Amino acid sequence: MAQVQIEESWKQVLEEEFDKPYFEKLVAQIKADKAAGKTIYPPGPLIFNAFNTTPWDKVKVVILGQDPYHNPGEAMGLCFSVPCGVRIPPSLKNIFKELHNDLGLPAPTGGDLTPWARQGVFLLNAFLTVLKNKPRSHEKAGWQEFTDAVIRKLSEQKEHLVFMLWGGFARKKKALIDGSKHLVLEAAHPSPLAGGAFFGSRHFSKANAWLESHGIAPINWDLSQNCKR
């Protein structure tokens, strides 16, 4: 079994995945890339950051991204999130605009979404690593098989989750989710390339209404105090 540094509750749920041939190949490819002197993002300790920050039992909302950021200093293992002090990427800016339009919350000064993750917002990228300056470079490495298994297990073993699927790639994952017991919210991608079609989706208020209707504490989406020194 591959020795994966991942939060204990997730390790138990995903144990069988770590034993599968595709995962061994995935680990071998990442090791080979490192040995060849290639830079991989996010840094090793942050590859499973989404899992380590949001343990299995805490998951309430799942936001699905695609690829980690491939520029230096941006990727931190939480989809759409960047560390404090890093310029907020265009898609995240639009997420914050929608947050303001939906809930009236002030725009955050930084792009670190860790406070969401700590409350149960599982910020999962479909591919957990990428080579520096090479988007989608690990798309075929095996990550998608792994993260599809993660989504399937969340759907099968939990109840009353909210899945936010933004853009065509994420929306294809709807097939993995049991819509009879979970809320599946779909929208255009928040990227400016989508021409503003993401705006008006109101996913943040819809998520909280769903959680509260099932007796689950809502998410405090306010990040205005985050990244303040």
JSON list of C-alpha atoms in Angstrom, two decimals:
[
{"chain": "A", "resi": 1, "resn": "MET", "atom": "CA", "xyz": [0.00, 0.00, 0.00]},
{"chain": "A", "resi": 2, "resn": "ALA", "atom": "CA", "xyz": [1.22, 3.49, -0.85]},
{"chain": "A", "resi": 3, "resn": "GLN", "atom": "CA", "xyz": [2.14, 5.43, 2.28]},
{"chain": "A", "resi": 4, "resn": "VAL", "atom": "CA", "xyz": [-0.15, 8.44, 1.92]},
{"chain": "A", "resi": 5, "resn": "GLN", "atom": "CA", "xyz": [0.03, 11.30, 4.40]},
{"chain": "A", "resi": 6, "resn": "ILE", "atom": "CA", "xyz": [-3.69, 12.00, 4.72]},
{"chain": "A", "resi": 7, "resn": "GLU", "atom": "CA", "xyz": [-6.06, 12.71, 7.60]},
{"chain": "A", "resi": 8, "resn": "GLU", "atom": "CA", "xyz": [-6.97, 9.50, 9.46]},
{"chain": "A", "resi": 9, "resn": "SER", "atom": "CA", "xyz": [-10.72, 9.38, 8.79]},
{"chain": "A", "resi": 10, "resn": "TRP", "atom": "CA", "xyz": [-10.13, 9.84, 5.06]},
{"chain": "A", "resi": 11, "resn": "LYS", "atom": "CA", "xyz": [-7.39, 7.20, 5.15]},
{"chain": "A", "resi": 12, "resn": "GLN", "atom": "CA", "xyz": [-9.89, 4.66, 6.44]},
{"chain": "A", "resi": 13, "resn": "VAL", "atom": "CA", "xyz": [-12.53, 5.55, 3.85]},
{"chain": "A", "resi": 14, "resn": "LEU", "atom": "CA", "xyz": [-10.06, 5.53, 0.94]},
{"chain": "A", "resi": 15, "resn": "GLU", "atom": "CA", "xyz": [-7.79, 2.69, 2.03]},
{"chain": "A", "resi": 16, "resn": "GLU", "atom": "CA", "xyz": [-8.80, 0.40, -0.83]},
{"chain": "A", "resi": 17, "resn": "GLU", "atom": "CA", "xyz": [-8.01, 3.12, -3.41]},
{"chain": "A", "resi": 18, "resn": "PHE", "atom": "CA", "xyz": [-4.41, 3.40, -2.19]},
{"chain": "A", "resi": 19, "resn": "ASP", "atom": "CA", "xyz": [-3.95, -0.32, -2.91]},
{"chain": "A", "resi": 20, "resn": "LYS", "atom": "CA", "xyz": [-5.13, -0.17, -6.53]},
{"chain": "A", "resi": 21, "resn": "PRO", "atom": "CA", "xyz": [-2.70, -0.36, -9.47]},
{"chain": "A", "resi": 22, "resn": "TYR", "atom": "CA", "xyz": [-3.70, 3.08, -10.82]},
{"chain": "A", "resi": 23, "resn": "PHE", "atom": "CA", "xyz": [-2.68, 4.72, -7.54]},
{"chain": "A", "resi": 24, "resn": "GLU", "atom": "CA", "xyz": [0.70, 2.98, -7.55]},
{"chain": "A", "resi": 25, "resn": "LYS", "atom": "CA", "xyz": [1.26, 4.28, -11.10]},
{"chain": "A", "resi": 26, "resn": "LEU", "atom": "CA", "xyz": [0.23, 7.76, -10.01]},
{"chain": "A", "resi": 27, "resn": "VAL", "atom": "CA", "xyz": [2.73, 7.78, -7.14]},
{"chain": "A", "resi": 28, "resn": "ALA", "atom": "CA", "xyz": [5.43, 6.44, -9.48]},
{"chain": "A", "resi": 29, "resn": "GLN", "atom": "CA", "xyz": [4.79, 9.24, -11.99]},
{"chain": "A", "resi": 30, "resn": "ILE", "atom": "CA", "xyz": [5.01, 11.97, -9.36]},
{"chain": "A", "resi": 31, "resn": "LYS", "atom": "CA", "xyz": [8.25, 10.46, -8.01]},
{"chain": "A", "resi": 32, "resn": "ALA", "atom": "CA", "xyz": [9.66, 10.26, -11.56]},
{"chain": "A", "resi": 33, "resn": "ASP", "atom": "CA", "xyz": [8.77, 13.90, -12.25]},
{"chain": "A", "resi": 34, "resn": "LYS", "atom": "CA", "xyz": [10.46, 14.96, -9.01]},
{"chain": "A", "resi": 35, "resn": "ALA", "atom": "CA", "xyz": [13.53, 12.88, -9.81]},
{"chain": "A", "resi": 36, "resn": "ALA", "atom": "CA", "xyz": [13.71, 14.58, -13.22]},
{"chain": "A", "resi": 37, "resn": "GLY", "atom": "CA", "xyz": [13.90, 17.96, -11.45]},
{"chain": "A", "resi": 38, "resn": "LYS", "atom": "CA", "xyz": [10.39, 19.08, -12.39]},
{"chain": "A", "resi": 39, "resn": "THR", "atom": "CA", "xyz": [8.49, 21.39, -10.04]},
{"chain": "A", "resi": 40, "resn": "ILE", "atom": "CA", "xyz": [5.12, 20.06, -8.88]},
{"chain": "A", "resi": 41, "resn": "TYR", "atom": "CA", "xyz": [2.32, 22.16, -7.37]},
{"chain": "A", "resi": 42, "resn": "PRO", "atom": "CA", "xyz": [1.07, 22.25, -4.71]},
{"chain": "A", "resi": 43, "resn": "PRO", "atom": "CA", "xyz": [4.10, 21.39, -2.54]},
{"chain": "A", "resi": 44, "resn": "GLY", "atom": "CA", "xyz": [4.06, 17.82, -1.21]},
{"chain": "A", "resi": 45, "resn": "PRO", "atom": "CA", "xyz": [2.60, 18.54, 2.25]},
{"chain": "A", "resi": 46, "resn": "LEU", "atom": "CA", "xyz": [-0.35, 20.39, 0.64]},
{"chain": "A", "resi": 47, "resn": "ILE", "atom": "CA", "xyz": [-1.36, 17.80, -1.99]},
{"chain": "A", "resi": 48, "resn": "PHE", "atom": "CA", "xyz": [-4.03, 16.42, 0.37]},
{"chain": "A", "resi": 49, "resn": "ASN", "atom": "CA", "xyz": [-4.74, 19.75, 2.08]},
{"chain": "A", "resi": 50, "resn": "ALA", "atom": "CA", "xyz": [-8.48, 19.59, 1.26]},
{"chain": "A", "resi": 51, "resn": "PHE", "atom": "CA", "xyz": [-8.72, 16.23, 3.04]},
{"chain": "A", "resi": 52, "resn": "ASN", "atom": "CA", "xyz": [-6.56, 17.27, 5.99]},
{"chain": "A", "resi": 53, "resn": "THR", "atom": "CA", "xyz": [-8.47, 20.52, 6.58]},
{"chain": "A", "resi": 54, "resn": "THR", "atom": "CA", "xyz": [-11.95, 19.01, 6.13]},
{"chain": "A", "resi": 55, "resn": "PRO", "atom": "CA", "xyz": [-12.08, 15.57, 7.76]},
{"chain": "A", "resi": 56, "resn": "TRP", "atom": "CA", "xyz": [-14.59, 13.02, 6.42]},
{"chain": "A", "resi": 57, "resn": "ASP", "atom": "CA", "xyz": [-17.06, 13.54, 9.28]},
{"chain": "A", "resi": 58, "resn": "LYS", "atom": "CA", "xyz": [-17.08, 17.32, 8.84]},
{"chain": "A", "resi": 59, "resn": "VAL", "atom": "CA", "xyz": [-17.98, 17.50, 5.13]},
{"chain": "A", "resi": 60, "resn": "LYS", "atom": "CA", "xyz": [-21.17, 19.48, 4.45]},
{"chain": "A", "resi": 61, "resn": "VAL", "atom": "CA", "xyz": [-20.54, 21.15, 1.08]},
{"chain": "A", "resi": 62, "resn": "VAL", "atom": "CA", "xyz": [-18.39, 19.96, -1.83]},
{"chain": "A", "resi": 63, "resn": "ILE", "atom": "CA", "xyz": [-17.02, 22.49, -4.34]},
{"chain": "A", "resi": 64, "resn": "LEU", "atom": "CA", "xyz": [-15.31, 20.83, -7.27]},
{"chain": "A", "resi": 65, "resn": "GLY", "atom": "CA", "xyz": [-12.42, 22.42, -9.15]},
{"chain": "A", "resi": 66, "resn": "GLN", "atom": "CA", "xyz": [-10.38, 20.99, -11.97]},
{"chain": "A", "resi": 67, "resn": "ASP", "atom": "CA", "xyz": [-6.64, 21.67, -11.89]},
{"chain": "A", "resi": 68, "resn": "PRO", "atom": "CA", "xyz": [-4.42, 23.23, -9.21]},
{"chain": "A", "resi": 69, "resn": "TYR", "atom": "CA", "xyz": [-2.98, 26.65, -10.06]},
{"chain": "A", "resi": 70, "resn": "HIS", "atom": "CA", "xyz": [0.26, 26.15, -12.00]},
{"chain": "A", "resi": 71, "resn": "ASN", "atom": "CA", "xyz": [2.01, 29.45, -11.21]},
{"chain": "A", "resi": 72, "resn": "PRO", "atom": "CA", "xyz": [4.54, 29.74, -8.36]},
{"chain": "A", "resi": 73, "resn": "GLY", "atom": "CA", "xyz": [3.06, 30.39, -4.90]},
{"chain": "A", "resi": 74, "resn": "GLU", "atom": "CA", "xyz": [-0.61, 29.97, -5.84]},
{"chain": "A", "resi": 75, "resn": "ALA", "atom": "CA", "xyz": [-1.65, 26.32, -5.38]},
{"chain": "A", "resi": 76, "resn": "MET", "atom": "CA", "xyz": [-2.41, 25.31, -1.80]},
{"chain": "A", "resi": 77, "resn": "GLY", "atom": "CA", "xyz": [-4.40, 22.11, -2.20]},
{"chain": "A", "resi": 78, "resn": "LEU", "atom": "CA", "xyz": [-7.83, 23.76, -1.90]},
{"chain": "A", "resi": 79, "resn": "CYS", "atom": "CA", "xyz": [-9.67, 24.39, -5.16]},
{"chain": "A", "resi": 80, "resn": "PHE", "atom": "CA", "xyz": [-9.95, 28.08, -6.18]},
{"chain": "A", "resi": 81, "resn": "SER", "atom": "CA", "xyz": [-8.00, 29.13, -3.05]},
{"chain": "A", "resi": 82, "resn": "VAL", "atom": "CA", "xyz": [-4.70, 31.03, -2.95]},
{"chain": "A", "resi": 83, "resn": "PRO", "atom": "CA", "xyz": [-2.59, 31.95, 0.11]},
{"chain": "A", "resi": 84, "resn": "CYS", "atom": "CA", "xyz": [-2.98, 35.35, 1.75]},
{"chain": "A", "resi": 85, "resn": "GLY", "atom": "CA", "xyz": [-0.82, 37.94, 0.00]},
{"chain": "A", "resi": 86, "resn": "VAL", "atom": "CA", "xyz": [-1.17, 36.30, -3.43]},
{"chain": "A", "resi": 87, "resn": "ARG", "atom": "CA", "xyz": [-3.11, 38.16, -6.12]},
{"chain": "A", "resi": 88, "resn": "ILE", "atom": "CA", "xyz": [-6.72, 36.91, -6.26]},
{"chain": "A", "resi": 89, "resn": "PRO", "atom": "CA", "xyz": [-7.21, 35.00, -9.55]},
{"chain": "A", "resi": 90, "resn": "PRO", "atom": "CA", "xyz": [-10.04, 36.09, -11.91]},
{"chain": "A", "resi": 91, "resn": "SER", "atom": "CA", "xyz": [-12.33, 33.10, -11.21]},
{"chain": "A", "resi": 92, "resn": "LEU", "atom": "CA", "xyz": [-12.05, 33.63, -7.46]},
{"chain": "A", "resi": 93, "resn": "LYS", "atom": "CA", "xyz": [-12.78, 37.33, -7.89]},
{"chain": "A", "resi": 94, "resn": "ASN", "atom": "CA", "xyz": [-16.02, 36.36, -9.61]},
{"chain": "A", "resi": 95, "resn": "ILE", "atom": "CA", "xyz": [-16.85, 33.90, -6.81]},
{"chain": "A", "resi": 96, "resn": "PHE", "atom": "CA", "xyz": [-16.44, 36.76, -4.35]},
{"chain": "A", "resi": 97, "resn": "LYS", "atom": "CA", "xyz": [-18.65, 39.01, -6.51]},
{"chain": "A", "resi": 98, "resn": "GLU", "atom": "CA", "xyz": [-21.38, 36.36, -6.49]},
{"chain": "A", "resi": 99, "resn": "LEU", "atom": "CA", "xyz": [-20.95, 35.99, -2.73]},
{"chain": "A", "resi": 100, "resn": "HIS", "atom": "CA", "xyz": [-21.60, 39.72, -2.38]},
{"chain": "A", "resi": 101, "resn": "ASN", "atom": "CA", "xyz": [-24.58, 39.68, -4.75]},
{"chain": "A", "resi": 102, "resn": "ASP", "atom": "CA", "xyz": [-26.07, 36.62, -3.04]},
{"chain": "A", "resi": 103, "resn": "LEU", "atom": "CA", "xyz": [-25.47, 37.36, 0.65]},
{"chain": "A", "resi": 104, "resn": "GLY", "atom": "CA", "xyz": [-24.35, 41.00, 0.70]},
{"chain": "A", "resi": 105, "resn": "LEU", "atom": "CA", "xyz": [-20.98, 40.07, 2.14]},
{"chain": "A", "resi": 106, "resn": "PRO", "atom": "CA", "xyz": [-18.05, 42.47, 1.72]},
{"chain": "A", "resi": 107, "resn": "ALA", "atom": "CA", "xyz": [-15.28, 41.47, -0.69]},
{"chain": "A", "resi": 108, "resn": "PRO", "atom": "CA", "xyz": [-12.46, 39.60, 1.06]},
{"chain": "A", "resi": 109, "resn": "THR", "atom": "CA", "xyz": [-8.99, 41.18, 0.93]},
{"chain": "A", "resi": 110, "resn": "GLY", "atom": "CA", "xyz": [-7.33, 37.80, 0.30]},
{"chain": "A", "resi": 111, "resn": "GLY", "atom": "CA", "xyz": [-8.08, 34.57, -1.48]},
{"chain": "A", "resi": 112, "resn": "ASP", "atom": "CA", "xyz": [-7.40, 31.99, 1.24]},
{"chain": "A", "resi": 113, "resn": "LEU", "atom": "CA", "xyz": [-10.52, 29.81, 1.59]},
{"chain": "A", "resi": 114, "resn": "THR", "atom": "CA", "xyz": [-9.24, 27.83, 4.58]},
{"chain": "A", "resi": 115, "resn": "PRO", "atom": "CA", "xyz": [-11.99, 29.24, 6.88]},
{"chain": "A", "resi": 116, "resn": "TRP", "atom": "CA", "xyz": [-14.58, 27.64, 4.59]},
{"chain": "A", "resi": 117, "resn": "ALA", "atom": "CA", "xyz": [-12.70, 24.34, 4.58]},
{"chain": "A", "resi": 118, "resn": "ARG", "atom": "CA", "xyz": [-12.54, 24.29, 8.38]},
{"chain": "A", "resi": 119, "resn": "GLN", "atom": "CA", "xyz": [-16.33, 24.59, 8.53]},
{"chain": "A", "resi": 120, "resn": "GLY", "atom": "CA", "xyz": [-16.96, 21.63, 6.25]},
{"chain": "A", "resi": 121, "resn": "VAL", "atom": "CA", "xyz": [-16.61, 23.01, 2.71]},
{"chain": "A", "resi": 122, "resn": "PHE", "atom": "CA", "xyz": [-14.59, 20.32, 0.95]},
{"chain": "A", "resi": 123, "resn": "LEU", "atom": "CA", "xyz": [-12.58, 22.16, -1.74]},
{"chain": "A", "resi": 124, "resn": "LEU", "atom": "CA", "xyz": [-11.66, 19.31, -4.07]},
{"chain": "A", "resi": 125, "resn": "ASN", "atom": "CA", "xyz": [-9.73, 19.56, -7.33]},
{"chain": "A", "resi": 126, "resn": "ALA", "atom": "CA", "xyz": [-10.26, 16.69, -9.79]},
{"chain": "A", "resi": 127, "resn": "PHE", "atom": "CA", "xyz": [-6.47, 16.54, -10.29]},
{"chain": "A", "resi": 128, "resn": "LEU", "atom": "CA", "xyz": [-4.46, 17.08, -7.14]},
{"chain": "A", "resi": 129, "resn": "THR", "atom": "CA", "xyz": [-1.12, 17.99, -8.74]},
{"chain": "A", "resi": 130, "resn": "VAL", "atom": "CA", "xyz": [0.22, 19.88, -11.75]},
{"chain": "A", "resi": 131, "resn": "LEU", "atom": "CA", "xyz": [3.62, 20.70, -13.20]},
{"chain": "A", "resi": 132, "resn": "LYS", "atom": "CA", "xyz": [4.84, 24.28, -12.94]},
{"chain": "A", "resi": 133, "resn": "ASN", "atom": "CA", "xyz": [3.48, 26.43, -15.81]},
{"chain": "A", "resi": 134, "resn": "LYS", "atom": "CA", "xyz": [1.87, 23.38, -17.47]},
{"chain": "A", "resi": 135, "resn": "PRO", "atom": "CA", "xyz": [-1.90, 23.32, -16.93]},
{"chain": "A", "resi": 136, "resn": "ARG", "atom": "CA", "xyz": [-3.56, 19.90, -16.91]},
{"chain": "A", "resi": 137, "resn": "SER", "atom": "CA", "xyz": [-0.16, 18.21, -17.07]},
{"chain": "A", "resi": 138, "resn": "HIS", "atom": "CA", "xyz": [-1.24, 15.52, -14.58]},
{"chain": "A", "resi": 139, "resn": "GLU", "atom": "CA", "xyz": [-4.73, 15.13, -16.01]},
{"chain": "A", "resi": 140, "resn": "LYS", "atom": "CA", "xyz": [-4.06, 11.57, -17.15]},
{"chain": "A", "resi": 141, "resn": "ALA", "atom": "CA", "xyz": [-1.86, 10.53, -14.22]},
{"chain": "A", "resi": 142, "resn": "GLY", "atom": "CA", "xyz": [-4.68, 8.78, -12.35]},
{"chain": "A", "resi": 143, "resn": "TRP", "atom": "CA", "xyz": [-5.97, 11.56, -10.11]},
{"chain": "A", "resi": 144, "resn": "GLN", "atom": "CA", "xyz": [-9.36, 11.63, -11.78]},
{"chain": "A", "resi": 145, "resn": "GLU", "atom": "CA", "xyz": [-9.96, 7.97, -10.98]},
{"chain": "A", "resi": 146, "resn": "PHE", "atom": "CA", "xyz": [-9.09, 8.75, -7.36]},
{"chain": "A", "resi": 147, "resn": "THR", "atom": "CA", "xyz": [-11.25, 11.87, -7.01]},
{"chain": "A", "resi": 148, "resn": "ASP", "atom": "CA", "xyz": [-14.18, 10.22, -8.79]},
{"chain": "A", "resi": 149, "resn": "ALA", "atom": "CA", "xyz": [-13.97, 7.51, -6.11]},
{"chain": "A", "resi": 150, "resn": "VAL", "atom": "CA", "xyz": [-13.95, 10.24, -3.43]},
{"chain": "A", "resi": 151, "resn": "ILE", "atom": "CA", "xyz": [-17.12, 11.83, -4.87]},
{"chain": "A", "resi": 152, "resn": "ARG", "atom": "CA", "xyz": [-18.81, 8.43, -5.18]},
{"chain": "A", "resi": 153, "resn": "LYS", "atom": "CA", "xyz": [-18.02, 7.52, -1.56]},
{"chain": "A", "resi": 154, "resn": "LEU", "atom": "CA", "xyz": [-19.28, 10.88, -0.29]},
{"chain": "A", "resi": 155, "resn": "SER", "atom": "CA", "xyz": [-22.51, 10.37, -2.22]},
{"chain": "A", "resi": 156, "resn": "GLU", "atom": "CA", "xyz": [-23.03, 6.78, -1.10]},
{"chain": "A", "resi": 157, "resn": "GLN", "atom": "CA", "xyz": [-21.98, 6.99, 2.54]},
{"chain": "A", "resi": 158, "resn": "LYS", "atom": "CA", "xyz": [-23.22, 10.44, 3.58]},
{"chain": "A", "resi": 159, "resn": "GLU", "atom": "CA", "xyz": [-26.55, 12.27, 3.52]},
{"chain": "A", "resi": 160, "resn": "HIS", "atom": "CA", "xyz": [-27.77, 15.81, 2.84]},
{"chain": "A", "resi": 161, "resn": "LEU", "atom": "CA", "xyz": [-24.53, 17.13, 1.32]},
{"chain": "A", "resi": 162, "resn": "VAL", "atom": "CA", "xyz": [-24.47, 20.07, -1.09]},
{"chain": "A", "resi": 163, "resn": "PHE", "atom": "CA", "xyz": [-22.44, 19.61, -4.29]},
{"chain": "A", "resi": 164, "resn": "MET", "atom": "CA", "xyz": [-21.56, 22.79, -6.22]},
{"chain": "A", "resi": 165, "resn": "LEU", "atom": "CA", "xyz": [-20.65, 21.94, -9.82]},
{"chain": "A", "resi": 166, "resn": "TRP", "atom": "CA", "xyz": [-19.34, 24.93, -11.75]},
{"chain": "A", "resi": 167, "resn": "GLY", "atom": "CA", "xyz": [-18.60, 24.64, -15.46]},
{"chain": "A", "resi": 168, "resn": "GLY", "atom": "CA", "xyz": [-18.89, 21.80, -17.96]},
{"chain": "A", "resi": 169, "resn": "PHE", "atom": "CA", "xyz": [-16.11, 19.68, -16.48]},
{"chain": "A", "resi": 170, "resn": "ALA", "atom": "CA", "xyz": [-17.54, 19.72, -12.95]},
{"chain": "A", "resi": 171, "resn": "ARG", "atom": "CA", "xyz": [-21.11, 19.20, -14.14]},
{"chain": "A", "resi": 172, "resn": "LYS", "atom": "CA", "xyz": [-20.15, 15.87, -15.70]},
{"chain": "A", "resi": 173, "resn": "LYS", "atom": "CA", "xyz": [-19.56, 14.62, -12.14]},
{"chain": "A", "resi": 174, "resn": "LYS", "atom": "CA", "xyz": [-23.31, 14.81, -11.50]},
{"chain": "A", "resi": 175, "resn": "ALA", "atom": "CA", "xyz": [-23.48, 11.19, -12.72]},
{"chain": "A", "resi": 176, "resn": "LEU", "atom": "CA", "xyz": [-21.52, 10.14, -9.59]},
{"chain": "A", "resi": 177, "resn": "ILE", "atom": "CA", "xyz": [-23.94, 11.78, -7.14]},
{"chain": "A", "resi": 178, "resn": "ASP", "atom": "CA", "xyz": [-27.26, 10.50, -5.77]},
{"chain": "A", "resi": 179, "resn": "GLY", "atom": "CA", "xyz": [-29.56, 13.48, -6.32]},
{"chain": "A", "resi": 180, "resn": "SER", "atom": "CA", "xyz": [-32.33, 11.90, -4.23]},
{"chain": "A", "resi": 181, "resn": "LYS", "atom": "CA", "xyz": [-30.46, 12.56, -0.97]},
{"chain": "A", "resi": 182, "resn": "HIS", "atom": "CA", "xyz": [-28.02, 15.35, -1.82]},
{"chain": "A", "resi": 183, "resn": "LEU", "atom": "CA", "xyz": [-28.50, 18.84, -3.25]},
{"chain": "A", "resi": 184, "resn": "VAL", "atom": "CA", "xyz": [-26.69, 19.23, -6.59]},
{"chain": "A", "resi": 185, "resn": "LEU", "atom": "CA", "xyz": [-26.24, 22.86, -7.64]},
{"chain": "A", "resi": 186, "resn": "GLU", "atom": "CA", "xyz": [-25.03, 23.53, -11.19]},
{"chain": "A", "resi": 187, "resn": "ALA", "atom": "CA", "xyz": [-23.79, 26.75, -12.76]},
{"chain": "A", "resi": 188, "resn": "ALA", "atom": "CA", "xyz": [-21.45, 28.09, -15.42]},
{"chain": "A", "resi": 189, "resn": "HIS", "atom": "CA", "xyz": [-17.79, 28.32, -14.46]},
{"chain": "A", "resi": 190, "resn": "PRO", "atom": "CA", "xyz": [-16.87, 31.49, -12.52]},
{"chain": "A", "resi": 191, "resn": "SER", "atom": "CA", "xyz": [-14.10, 32.20, -15.05]},
{"chain": "A", "resi": 192, "resn": "PRO", "atom": "CA", "xyz": [-14.45, 35.53, -16.92]},
{"chain": "A", "resi": 193, "resn": "LEU", "atom": "CA", "xyz": [-14.32, 33.38, -20.08]},
{"chain": "A", "resi": 194, "resn": "ALA", "atom": "CA", "xyz": [-17.89, 32.29, -19.25]},
{"chain": "A", "resi": 195, "resn": "GLY", "atom": "CA", "xyz": [-19.03, 35.87, -19.83]},
{"chain": "A", "resi": 196, "resn": "GLY", "atom": "CA", "xyz": [-20.68, 36.37, -16.44]},
{"chain": "A", "resi": 197, "resn": "ALA", "atom": "CA", "xyz": [-23.04, 33.37, -16.78]},
{"chain": "A", "resi": 198, "resn": "PHE", "atom": "CA", "xyz": [-22.02, 32.30, -13.26]},
{"chain": "A", "resi": 199, "resn": "PHE", "atom": "CA", "xyz": [-23.62, 35.37, -11.70]},
{"chain": "A", "resi": 200, "resn": "GLY", "atom": "CA", "xyz": [-27.08, 34.99, -10.19]},
{"chain": "A", "resi": 201, "resn": "SER", "atom": "CA", "xyz": [-26.64, 31.32, -9.33]},
{"chain": "A", "resi": 202, "resn": "ARG", "atom": "CA", "xyz": [-27.04, 32.11, -5.60]},
{"chain": "A", "resi": 203, "resn": "HIS", "atom": "CA", "xyz": [-25.43, 28.84, -4.58]},
{"chain": "A", "resi": 204, "resn": "PHE", "atom": "CA", "xyz": [-24.23, 30.11, -1.21]},
{"chain": "A", "resi": 205, "resn": "SER", "atom": "CA", "xyz": [-27.70, 31.00, 0.10]},
{"chain": "A", "resi": 206, "resn": "LYS", "atom": "CA", "xyz": [-29.21, 27.86, -1.46]},
{"chain": "A", "resi": 207, "resn": "ALA", "atom": "CA", "xyz": [-26.59, 25.70, 0.26]},
{"chain": "A", "resi": 208, "resn": "ASN", "atom": "CA", "xyz": [-27.31, 27.21, 3.66]},
{"chain": "A", "resi": 209, "resn": "ALA", "atom": "CA", "xyz": [-31.09, 26.89, 3.20]},
{"chain": "A", "resi": 210, "resn": "TRP", "atom": "CA", "xyz": [-30.64, 23.19, 2.38]},
{"chain": "A", "resi": 211, "resn": "LEU", "atom": "CA", "xyz": [-28.35, 22.55, 5.34]},
{"chain": "A", "resi": 212, "resn": "GLU", "atom": "CA", "xyz": [-30.67, 24.33, 7.78]},
{"chain": "A", "resi": 213, "resn": "SER", "atom": "CA", "xyz": [-33.71, 22.45, 6.42]},
{"chain": "A", "resi": 214, "resn": "HIS", "atom": "CA", "xyz": [-31.94, 19.22, 7.44]},
{"chain": "A", "resi": 215, "resn": "GLY", "atom": "CA", "xyz": [-30.93, 20.47, 10.89]},
{"chain": "A", "resi": 216, "resn": "ILE", "atom": "CA", "xyz": [-27.30, 21.10, 9.89]},
{"chain": "A", "resi": 217, "resn": "ALA", "atom": "CA", "xyz": [-25.51, 24.30, 10.93]},
{"chain": "A", "resi": 218, "resn": "PRO", "atom": "CA", "xyz": [-25.06, 26.64, 7.93]},
{"chain": "A", "resi": 219, "resn": "ILE", "atom": "CA", "xyz": [-21.71, 27.83, 6.60]},
{"chain": "A", "resi": 220, "resn": "ASN", "atom": "CA", "xyz": [-20.47, 31.28, 7.56]},
{"chain": "A", "resi": 221, "resn": "TRP", "atom": "CA", "xyz": [-19.29, 32.39, 4.11]},
{"chain": "A", "resi": 222, "resn": "ASP", "atom": "CA", "xyz": [-17.92, 35.74, 5.36]},
{"chain": "A", "resi": 223, "resn": "LEU", "atom": "CA", "xyz": [-14.20, 36.00, 4.60]},
{"chain": "A", "resi": 224, "resn": "SER", "atom": "CA", "xyz": [-13.89, 39.76, 5.14]},
{"chain": "A", "resi": 225, "resn": "GLN", "atom": "CA", "xyz": [-11.68, 39.35, 8.23]},
{"chain": "A", "resi": 226, "resn": "ASN", "atom": "CA", "xyz": [-9.52, 36.70, 6.59]},
{"chain": "A", "resi": 227, "resn": "CYS", "atom": "CA", "xyz": [-5.98, 37.67, 5.54]},
{"chain": "A", "resi": 228, "resn": "LYS", "atom": "CA", "xyz": [-6.08, 40.84, 7.67]},
{"chain": "A", "resi": 229, "resn": "ARG", "atom": "CA", "xyz": [-2.94, 41.37, 9.65]}
]
